PDB file of C-alpha atoms in Angstrom:
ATOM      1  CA  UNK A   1      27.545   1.774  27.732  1.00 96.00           C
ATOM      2  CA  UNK A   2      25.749  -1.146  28.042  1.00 98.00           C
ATOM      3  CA  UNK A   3      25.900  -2.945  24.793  1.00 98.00           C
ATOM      4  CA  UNK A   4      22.664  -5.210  23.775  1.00 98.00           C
ATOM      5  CA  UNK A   5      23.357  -8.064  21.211  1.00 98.00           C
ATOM      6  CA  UNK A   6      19.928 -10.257  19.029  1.00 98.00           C
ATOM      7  CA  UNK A   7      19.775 -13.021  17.666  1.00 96.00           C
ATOM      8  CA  UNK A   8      18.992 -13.829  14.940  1.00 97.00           C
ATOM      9  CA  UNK A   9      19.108 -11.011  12.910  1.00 98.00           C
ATOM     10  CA  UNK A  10      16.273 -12.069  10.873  1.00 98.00           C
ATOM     11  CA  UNK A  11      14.332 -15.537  10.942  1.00 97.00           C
ATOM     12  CA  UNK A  12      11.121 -16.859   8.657  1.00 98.00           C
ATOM     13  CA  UNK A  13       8.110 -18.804  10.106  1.00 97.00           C
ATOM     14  CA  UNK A  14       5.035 -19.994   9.072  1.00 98.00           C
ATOM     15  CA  UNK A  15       1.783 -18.473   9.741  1.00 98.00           C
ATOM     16  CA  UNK A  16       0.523 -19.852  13.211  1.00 97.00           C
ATOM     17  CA  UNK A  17       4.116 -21.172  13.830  1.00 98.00           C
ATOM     18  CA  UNK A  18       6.062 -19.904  16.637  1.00 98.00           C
ATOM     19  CA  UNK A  19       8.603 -17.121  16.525  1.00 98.00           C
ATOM     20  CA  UNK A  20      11.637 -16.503  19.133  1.00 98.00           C
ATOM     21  CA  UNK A  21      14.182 -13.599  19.313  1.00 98.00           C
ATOM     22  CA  UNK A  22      17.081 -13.501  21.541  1.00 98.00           C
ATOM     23  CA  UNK A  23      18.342 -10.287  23.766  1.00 98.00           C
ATOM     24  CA  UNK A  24      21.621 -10.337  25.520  1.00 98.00           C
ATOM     25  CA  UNK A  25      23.126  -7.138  27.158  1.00 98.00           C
ATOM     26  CA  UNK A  26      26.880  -7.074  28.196  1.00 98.00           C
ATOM     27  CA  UNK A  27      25.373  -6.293  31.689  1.00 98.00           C
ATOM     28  CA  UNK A  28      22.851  -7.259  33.969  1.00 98.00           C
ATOM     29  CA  UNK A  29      19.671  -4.892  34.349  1.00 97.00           C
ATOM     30  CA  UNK A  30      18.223  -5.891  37.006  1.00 97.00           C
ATOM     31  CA  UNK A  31      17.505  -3.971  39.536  1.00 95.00           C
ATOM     32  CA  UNK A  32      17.843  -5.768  42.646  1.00 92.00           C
ATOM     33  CA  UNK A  33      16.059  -3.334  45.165  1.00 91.00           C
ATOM     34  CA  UNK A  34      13.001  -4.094  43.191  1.00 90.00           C
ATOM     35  CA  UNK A  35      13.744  -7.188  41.410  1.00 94.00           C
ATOM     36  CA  UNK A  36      12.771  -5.744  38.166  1.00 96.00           C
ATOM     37  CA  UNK A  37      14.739  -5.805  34.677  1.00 97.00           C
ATOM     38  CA  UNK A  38      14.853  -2.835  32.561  1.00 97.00           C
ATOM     39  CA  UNK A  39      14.075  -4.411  29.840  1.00 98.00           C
ATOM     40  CA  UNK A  40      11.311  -3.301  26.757  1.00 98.00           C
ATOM     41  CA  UNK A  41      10.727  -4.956  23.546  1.00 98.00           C
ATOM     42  CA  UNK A  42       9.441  -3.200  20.765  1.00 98.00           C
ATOM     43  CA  UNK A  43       8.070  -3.641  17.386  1.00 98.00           C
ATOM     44  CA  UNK A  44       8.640  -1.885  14.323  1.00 98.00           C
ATOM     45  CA  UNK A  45       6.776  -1.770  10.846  1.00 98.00           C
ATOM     46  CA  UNK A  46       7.747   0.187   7.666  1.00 95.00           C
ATOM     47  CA  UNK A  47       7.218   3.993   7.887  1.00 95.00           C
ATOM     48  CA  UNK A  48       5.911   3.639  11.575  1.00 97.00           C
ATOM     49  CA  UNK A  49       7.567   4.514  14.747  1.00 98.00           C
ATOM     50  CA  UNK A  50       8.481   1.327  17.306  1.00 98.00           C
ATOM     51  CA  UNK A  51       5.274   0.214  19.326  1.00 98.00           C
ATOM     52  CA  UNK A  52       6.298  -0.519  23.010  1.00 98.00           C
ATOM     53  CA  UNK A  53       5.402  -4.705  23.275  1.00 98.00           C
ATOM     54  CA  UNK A  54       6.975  -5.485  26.360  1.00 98.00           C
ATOM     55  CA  UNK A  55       8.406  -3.914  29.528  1.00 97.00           C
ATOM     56  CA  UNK A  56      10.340  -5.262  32.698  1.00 97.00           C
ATOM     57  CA  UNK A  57      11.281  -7.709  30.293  1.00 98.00           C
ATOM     58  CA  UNK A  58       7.405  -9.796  30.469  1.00 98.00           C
ATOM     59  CA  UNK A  59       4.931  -6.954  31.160  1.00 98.00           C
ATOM     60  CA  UNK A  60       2.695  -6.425  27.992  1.00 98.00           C
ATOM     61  CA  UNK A  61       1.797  -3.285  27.409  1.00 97.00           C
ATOM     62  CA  UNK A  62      -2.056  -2.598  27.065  1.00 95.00           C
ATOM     63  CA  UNK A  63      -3.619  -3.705  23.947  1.00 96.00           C
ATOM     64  CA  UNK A  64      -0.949  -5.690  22.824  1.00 98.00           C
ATOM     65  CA  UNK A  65      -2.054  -9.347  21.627  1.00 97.00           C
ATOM     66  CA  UNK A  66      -0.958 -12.601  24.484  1.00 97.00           C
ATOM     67  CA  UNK A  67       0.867 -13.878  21.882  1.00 98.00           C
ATOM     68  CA  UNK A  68       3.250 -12.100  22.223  1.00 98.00           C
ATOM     69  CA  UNK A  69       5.686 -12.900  25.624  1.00 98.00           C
ATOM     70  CA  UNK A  70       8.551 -11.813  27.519  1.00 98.00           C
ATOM     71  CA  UNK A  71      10.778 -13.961  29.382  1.00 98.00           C
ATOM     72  CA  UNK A  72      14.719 -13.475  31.018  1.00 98.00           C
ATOM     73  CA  UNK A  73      16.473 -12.301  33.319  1.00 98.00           C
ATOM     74  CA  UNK A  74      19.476 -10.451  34.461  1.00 97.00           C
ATOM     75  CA  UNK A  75      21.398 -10.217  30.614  1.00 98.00           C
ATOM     76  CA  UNK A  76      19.862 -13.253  28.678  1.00 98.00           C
ATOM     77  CA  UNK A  77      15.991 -12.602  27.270  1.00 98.00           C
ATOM     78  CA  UNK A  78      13.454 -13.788  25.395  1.00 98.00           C
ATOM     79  CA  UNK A  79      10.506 -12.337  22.957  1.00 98.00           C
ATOM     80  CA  UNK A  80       8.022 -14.865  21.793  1.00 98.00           C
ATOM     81  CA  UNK A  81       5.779 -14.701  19.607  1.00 98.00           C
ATOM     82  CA  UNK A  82       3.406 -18.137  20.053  1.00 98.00           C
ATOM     83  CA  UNK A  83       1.398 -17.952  17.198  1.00 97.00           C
ATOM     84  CA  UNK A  84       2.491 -15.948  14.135  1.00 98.00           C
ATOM     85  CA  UNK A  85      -0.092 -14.026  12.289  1.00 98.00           C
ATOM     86  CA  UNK A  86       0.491 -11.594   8.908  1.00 98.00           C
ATOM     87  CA  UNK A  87       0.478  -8.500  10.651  1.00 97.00           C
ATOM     88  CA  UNK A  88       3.427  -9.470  13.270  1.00 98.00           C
ATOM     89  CA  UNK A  89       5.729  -9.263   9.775  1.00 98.00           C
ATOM     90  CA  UNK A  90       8.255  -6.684  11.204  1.00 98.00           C
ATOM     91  CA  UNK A  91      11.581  -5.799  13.132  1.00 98.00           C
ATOM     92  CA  UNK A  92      11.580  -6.290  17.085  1.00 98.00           C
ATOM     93  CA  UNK A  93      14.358  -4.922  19.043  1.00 98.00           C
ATOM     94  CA  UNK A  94      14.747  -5.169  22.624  1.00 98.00           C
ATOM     95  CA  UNK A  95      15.934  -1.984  24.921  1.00 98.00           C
ATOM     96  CA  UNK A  96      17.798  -1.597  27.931  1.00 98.00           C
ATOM     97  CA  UNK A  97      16.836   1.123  30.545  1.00 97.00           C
ATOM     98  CA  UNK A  98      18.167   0.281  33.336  1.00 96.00           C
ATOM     99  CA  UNK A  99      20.895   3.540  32.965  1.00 96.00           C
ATOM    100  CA  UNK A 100      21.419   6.360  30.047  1.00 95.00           C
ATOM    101  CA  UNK A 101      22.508   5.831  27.427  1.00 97.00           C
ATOM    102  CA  UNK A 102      19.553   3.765  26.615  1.00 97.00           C
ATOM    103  CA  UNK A 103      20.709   1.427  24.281  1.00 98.00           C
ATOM    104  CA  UNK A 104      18.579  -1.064  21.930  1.00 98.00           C
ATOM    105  CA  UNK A 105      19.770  -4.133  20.140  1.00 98.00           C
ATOM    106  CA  UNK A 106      19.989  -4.362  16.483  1.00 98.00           C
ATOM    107  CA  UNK A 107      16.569  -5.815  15.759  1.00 98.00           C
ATOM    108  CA  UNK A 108      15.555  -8.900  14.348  1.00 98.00           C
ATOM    109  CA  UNK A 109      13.581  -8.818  11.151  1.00 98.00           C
ATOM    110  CA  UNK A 110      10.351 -11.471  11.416  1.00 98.00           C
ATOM    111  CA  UNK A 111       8.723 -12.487   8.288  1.00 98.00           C
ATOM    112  CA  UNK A 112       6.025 -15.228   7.068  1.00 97.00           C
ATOM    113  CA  UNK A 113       7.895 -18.443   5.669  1.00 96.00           C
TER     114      UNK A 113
ATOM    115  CA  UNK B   1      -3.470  10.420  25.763  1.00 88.00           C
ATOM    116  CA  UNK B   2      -0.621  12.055  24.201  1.00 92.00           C
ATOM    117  CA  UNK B   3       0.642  12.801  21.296  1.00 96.00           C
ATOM    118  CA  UNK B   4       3.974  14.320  19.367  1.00 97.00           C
ATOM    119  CA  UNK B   5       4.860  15.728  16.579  1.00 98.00           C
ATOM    120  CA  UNK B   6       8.027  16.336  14.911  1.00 98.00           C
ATOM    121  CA  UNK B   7       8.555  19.670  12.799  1.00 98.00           C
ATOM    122  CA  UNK B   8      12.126  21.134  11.381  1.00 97.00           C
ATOM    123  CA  UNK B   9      13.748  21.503   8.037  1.00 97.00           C
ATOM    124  CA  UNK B  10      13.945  18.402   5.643  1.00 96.00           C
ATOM    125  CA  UNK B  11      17.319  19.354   4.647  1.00 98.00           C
ATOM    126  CA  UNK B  12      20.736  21.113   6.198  1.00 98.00           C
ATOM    127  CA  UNK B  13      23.842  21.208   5.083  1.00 98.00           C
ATOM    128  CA  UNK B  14      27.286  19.575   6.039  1.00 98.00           C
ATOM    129  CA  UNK B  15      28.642  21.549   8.875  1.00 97.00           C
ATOM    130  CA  UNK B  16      25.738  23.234   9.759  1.00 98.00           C
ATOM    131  CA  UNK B  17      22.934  22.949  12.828  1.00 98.00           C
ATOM    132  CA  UNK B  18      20.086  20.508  13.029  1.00 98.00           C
ATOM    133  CA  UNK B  19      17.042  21.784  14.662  1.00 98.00           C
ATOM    134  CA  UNK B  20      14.096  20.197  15.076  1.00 98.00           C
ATOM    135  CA  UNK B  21      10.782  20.410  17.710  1.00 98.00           C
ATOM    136  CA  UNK B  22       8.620  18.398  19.083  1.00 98.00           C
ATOM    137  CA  UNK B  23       4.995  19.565  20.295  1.00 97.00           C
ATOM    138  CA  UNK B  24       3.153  17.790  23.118  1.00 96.00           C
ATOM    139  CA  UNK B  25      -0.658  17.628  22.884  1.00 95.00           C
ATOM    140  CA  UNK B  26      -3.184  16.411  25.442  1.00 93.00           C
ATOM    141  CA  UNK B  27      -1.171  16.460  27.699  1.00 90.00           C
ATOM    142  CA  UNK B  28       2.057  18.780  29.510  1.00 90.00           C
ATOM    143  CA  UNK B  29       5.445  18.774  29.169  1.00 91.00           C
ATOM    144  CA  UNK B  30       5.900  20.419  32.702  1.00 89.00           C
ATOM    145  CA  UNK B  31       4.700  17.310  34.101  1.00 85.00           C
ATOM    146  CA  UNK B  32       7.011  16.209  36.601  1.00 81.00           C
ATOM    147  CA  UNK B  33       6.296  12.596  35.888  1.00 87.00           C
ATOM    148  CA  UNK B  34       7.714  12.874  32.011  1.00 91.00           C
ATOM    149  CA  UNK B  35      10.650  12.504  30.419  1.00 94.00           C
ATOM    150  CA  UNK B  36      10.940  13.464  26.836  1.00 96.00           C
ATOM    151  CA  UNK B  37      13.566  11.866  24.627  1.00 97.00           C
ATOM    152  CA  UNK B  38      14.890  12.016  20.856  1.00 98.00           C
ATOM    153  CA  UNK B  39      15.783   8.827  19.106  1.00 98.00           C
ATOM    154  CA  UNK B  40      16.877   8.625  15.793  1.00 98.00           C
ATOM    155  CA  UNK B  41      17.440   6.018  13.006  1.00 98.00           C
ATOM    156  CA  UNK B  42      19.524   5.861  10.039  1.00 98.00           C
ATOM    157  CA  UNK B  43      17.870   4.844   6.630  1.00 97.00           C
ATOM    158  CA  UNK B  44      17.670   1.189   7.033  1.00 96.00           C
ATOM    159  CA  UNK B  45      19.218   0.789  10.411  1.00 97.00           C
ATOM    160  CA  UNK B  46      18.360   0.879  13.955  1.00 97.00           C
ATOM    161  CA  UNK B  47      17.705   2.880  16.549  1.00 98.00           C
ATOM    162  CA  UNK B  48      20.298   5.666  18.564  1.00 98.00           C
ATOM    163  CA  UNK B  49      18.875   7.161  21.687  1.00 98.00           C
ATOM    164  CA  UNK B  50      20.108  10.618  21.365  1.00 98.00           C
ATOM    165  CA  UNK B  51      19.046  12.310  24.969  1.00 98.00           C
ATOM    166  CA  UNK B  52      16.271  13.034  27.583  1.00 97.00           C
ATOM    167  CA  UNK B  53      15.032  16.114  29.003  1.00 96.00           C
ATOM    168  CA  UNK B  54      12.867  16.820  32.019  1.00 92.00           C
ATOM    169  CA  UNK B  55      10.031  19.406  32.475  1.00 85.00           C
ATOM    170  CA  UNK B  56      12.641  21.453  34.635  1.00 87.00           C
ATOM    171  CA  UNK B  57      15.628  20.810  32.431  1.00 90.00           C
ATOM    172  CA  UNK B  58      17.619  18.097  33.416  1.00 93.00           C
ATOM    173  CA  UNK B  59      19.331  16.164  30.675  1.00 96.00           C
ATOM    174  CA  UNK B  60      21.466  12.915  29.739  1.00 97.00           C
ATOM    175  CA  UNK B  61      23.170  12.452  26.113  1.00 98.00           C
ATOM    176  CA  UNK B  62      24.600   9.842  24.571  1.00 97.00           C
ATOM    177  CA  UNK B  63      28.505  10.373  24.821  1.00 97.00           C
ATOM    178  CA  UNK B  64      28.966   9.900  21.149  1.00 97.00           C
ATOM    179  CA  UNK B  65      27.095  12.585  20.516  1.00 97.00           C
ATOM    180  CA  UNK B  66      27.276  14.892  23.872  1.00 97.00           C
ATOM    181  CA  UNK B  67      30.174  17.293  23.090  1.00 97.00           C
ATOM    182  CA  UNK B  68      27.377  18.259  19.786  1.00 98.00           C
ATOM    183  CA  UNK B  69      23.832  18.028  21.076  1.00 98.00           C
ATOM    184  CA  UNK B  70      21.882  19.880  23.251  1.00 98.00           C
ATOM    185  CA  UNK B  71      18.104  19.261  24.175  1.00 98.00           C
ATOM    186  CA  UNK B  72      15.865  22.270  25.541  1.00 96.00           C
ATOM    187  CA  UNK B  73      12.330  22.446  26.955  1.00 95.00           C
ATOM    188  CA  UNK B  74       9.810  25.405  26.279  1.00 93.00           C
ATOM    189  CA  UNK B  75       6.626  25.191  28.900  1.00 90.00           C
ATOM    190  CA  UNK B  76       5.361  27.974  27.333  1.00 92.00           C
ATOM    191  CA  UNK B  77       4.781  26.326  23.993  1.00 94.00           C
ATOM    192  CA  UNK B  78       4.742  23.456  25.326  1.00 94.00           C
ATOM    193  CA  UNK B  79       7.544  21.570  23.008  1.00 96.00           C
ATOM    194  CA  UNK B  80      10.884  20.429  23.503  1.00 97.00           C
ATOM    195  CA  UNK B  81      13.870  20.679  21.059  1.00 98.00           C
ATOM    196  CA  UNK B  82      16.806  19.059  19.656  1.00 98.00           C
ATOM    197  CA  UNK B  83      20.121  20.798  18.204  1.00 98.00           C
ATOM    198  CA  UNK B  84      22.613  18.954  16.653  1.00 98.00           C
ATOM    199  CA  UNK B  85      25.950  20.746  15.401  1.00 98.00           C
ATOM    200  CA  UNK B  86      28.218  20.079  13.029  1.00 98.00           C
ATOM    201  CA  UNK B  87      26.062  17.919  10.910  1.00 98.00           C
ATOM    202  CA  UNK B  88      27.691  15.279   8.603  1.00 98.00           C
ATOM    203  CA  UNK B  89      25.813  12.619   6.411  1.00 98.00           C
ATOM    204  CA  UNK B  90      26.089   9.971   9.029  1.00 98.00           C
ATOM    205  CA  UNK B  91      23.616  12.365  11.240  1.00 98.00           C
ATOM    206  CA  UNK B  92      20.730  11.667   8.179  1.00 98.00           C
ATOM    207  CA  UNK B  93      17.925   9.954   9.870  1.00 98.00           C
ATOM    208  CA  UNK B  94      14.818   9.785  10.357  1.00 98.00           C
ATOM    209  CA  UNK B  95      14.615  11.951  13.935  1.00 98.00           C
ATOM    210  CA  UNK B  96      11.746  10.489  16.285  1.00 98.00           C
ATOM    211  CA  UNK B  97      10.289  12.470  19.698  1.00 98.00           C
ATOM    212  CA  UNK B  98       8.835  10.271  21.910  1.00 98.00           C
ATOM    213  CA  UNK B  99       7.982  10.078  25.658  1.00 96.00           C
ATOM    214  CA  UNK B 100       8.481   8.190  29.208  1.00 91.00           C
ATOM    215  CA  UNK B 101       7.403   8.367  32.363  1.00 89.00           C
ATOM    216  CA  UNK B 102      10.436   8.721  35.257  1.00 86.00           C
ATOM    217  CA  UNK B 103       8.831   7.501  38.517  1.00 81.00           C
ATOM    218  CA  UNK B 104      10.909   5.541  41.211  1.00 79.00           C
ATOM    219  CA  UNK B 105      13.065   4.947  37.871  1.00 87.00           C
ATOM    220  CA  UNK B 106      13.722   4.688  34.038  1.00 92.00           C
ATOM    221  CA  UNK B 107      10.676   3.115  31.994  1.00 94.00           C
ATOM    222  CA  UNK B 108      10.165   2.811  28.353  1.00 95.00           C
ATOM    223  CA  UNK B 109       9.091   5.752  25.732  1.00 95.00           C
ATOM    224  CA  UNK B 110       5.591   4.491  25.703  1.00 94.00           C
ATOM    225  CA  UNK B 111       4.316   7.693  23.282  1.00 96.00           C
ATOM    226  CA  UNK B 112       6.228   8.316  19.859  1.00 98.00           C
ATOM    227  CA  UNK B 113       5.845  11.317  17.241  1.00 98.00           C
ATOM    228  CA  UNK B 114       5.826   9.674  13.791  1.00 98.00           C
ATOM    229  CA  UNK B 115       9.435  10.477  13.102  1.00 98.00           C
ATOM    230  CA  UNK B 116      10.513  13.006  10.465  1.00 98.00           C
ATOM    231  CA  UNK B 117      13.084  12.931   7.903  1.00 98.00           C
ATOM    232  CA  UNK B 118      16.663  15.072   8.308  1.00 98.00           C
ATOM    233  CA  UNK B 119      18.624  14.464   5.321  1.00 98.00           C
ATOM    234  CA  UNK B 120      22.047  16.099   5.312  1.00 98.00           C
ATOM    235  CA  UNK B 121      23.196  17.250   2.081  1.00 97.00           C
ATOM    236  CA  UNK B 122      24.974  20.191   0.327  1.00 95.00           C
TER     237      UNK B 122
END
């Protein structure tokens, strides 16, 4: 199984301040007949389901805000978020699907310092 | 746009089955271009991908989990469905349904059911 590590596992910023969570997976996933990492971010608030945020590690999905970014490459990656706001208080964990099992990282809780 | 929804018992005992189904609305689960997946999260913890189906039946399960799981598709009705056997408390989770599409390759489950609640008692 590939095995995807965050950090940190939670962090505090101040509204308008910039957030950044860390992915690692113990192998690469990218694809290099496409050049394309299987990579997906997603966001999670209490009582909800996860909200897809990013795919092929910088793609954001429609409607989501362009604060929110996706960066990496091959097993190091990067979710920022450039300009916190209230409603971004929440737990983000990043996703490999480059091959089953699909595993996600432990999340990283975000909240407003 | 799609939509799922989660339905089973609250509640099952140690050592029994888990079964719960998801329905698909506005749109169908005999697409070719779906895959439809459970994922499941303890009370306070993250996320375990569980398995996927496709429209015609193929599957992939987590190996911690394989040798008790089994995920089946109904066409007629539409929904898919997940069994899980010999149920301890570690199984309680919330249980979520959710969706992908399977083109030249894997993406993300882009459409989620809401989750529901399996809590595994005596």
């Amino acid at each position: 199984d590939i095995v995807m590590t965050q950090s940190p596992d939670s962090l505090a910023v101040s509204l308008g301040e910039r957030a950044t969570i860390n992915c690692k997976s113990s192998q690469s996933v990218l694809y290099t007949s496409n050049n394309k990492n299987f990579l997906a971010w997603y966001q999670q608030k209490p009582g909800q389901p996860p909200k897809l945020l990013i795919y092929w590690a910088s793609t954001r999905e429609s409607g989501v805000p362009d604060r929110f970014s996706g960066s990496g490459s091959g097993t190091d990656f990067t979710l920022t978020i450039s300009s916190l706001q209230a409603e971004d208080v929440a737990v983000y964990y990043c996703q490999q699907y480059y091959t089953t099992p699909f595993t996600f990282g432990p999340g990283t809780k975000v909240d407003i310092k | 746009q799609l939509q799922l929804q989660e339905s089973g018992p609250g509640l099952v005992k140690p050592s029994e089955t888990l079964s719960l189904t998801c329905t698909v609305s506005g749109g169908s689960i005999s697409s070719s271009r779906f895959y439809w997946d459970w994922i499941r999260q303890p009370p306070g913890k993250g996320l375990e991908w569980i398995g996927s189906i496709s429209y015609s039946g193929t599957t992939y399960y987590t190996p911690s989990l394989k040798s008790r799981v089994t995920i089946s598709v109904d066409t007629s009705k539409n929904h898919f469905s997940l069994k899980l056997s010999s149920v301890t408390a570690a199984d309680t989770a919330v249980y979520y349904c959710a969706s992908h599409l399977y083109t030249s390759g894997w993406t993300p489950a882009d459409y989620w059911g809401q989750g529901t609640l399996v809590t595994v008692s005596s």
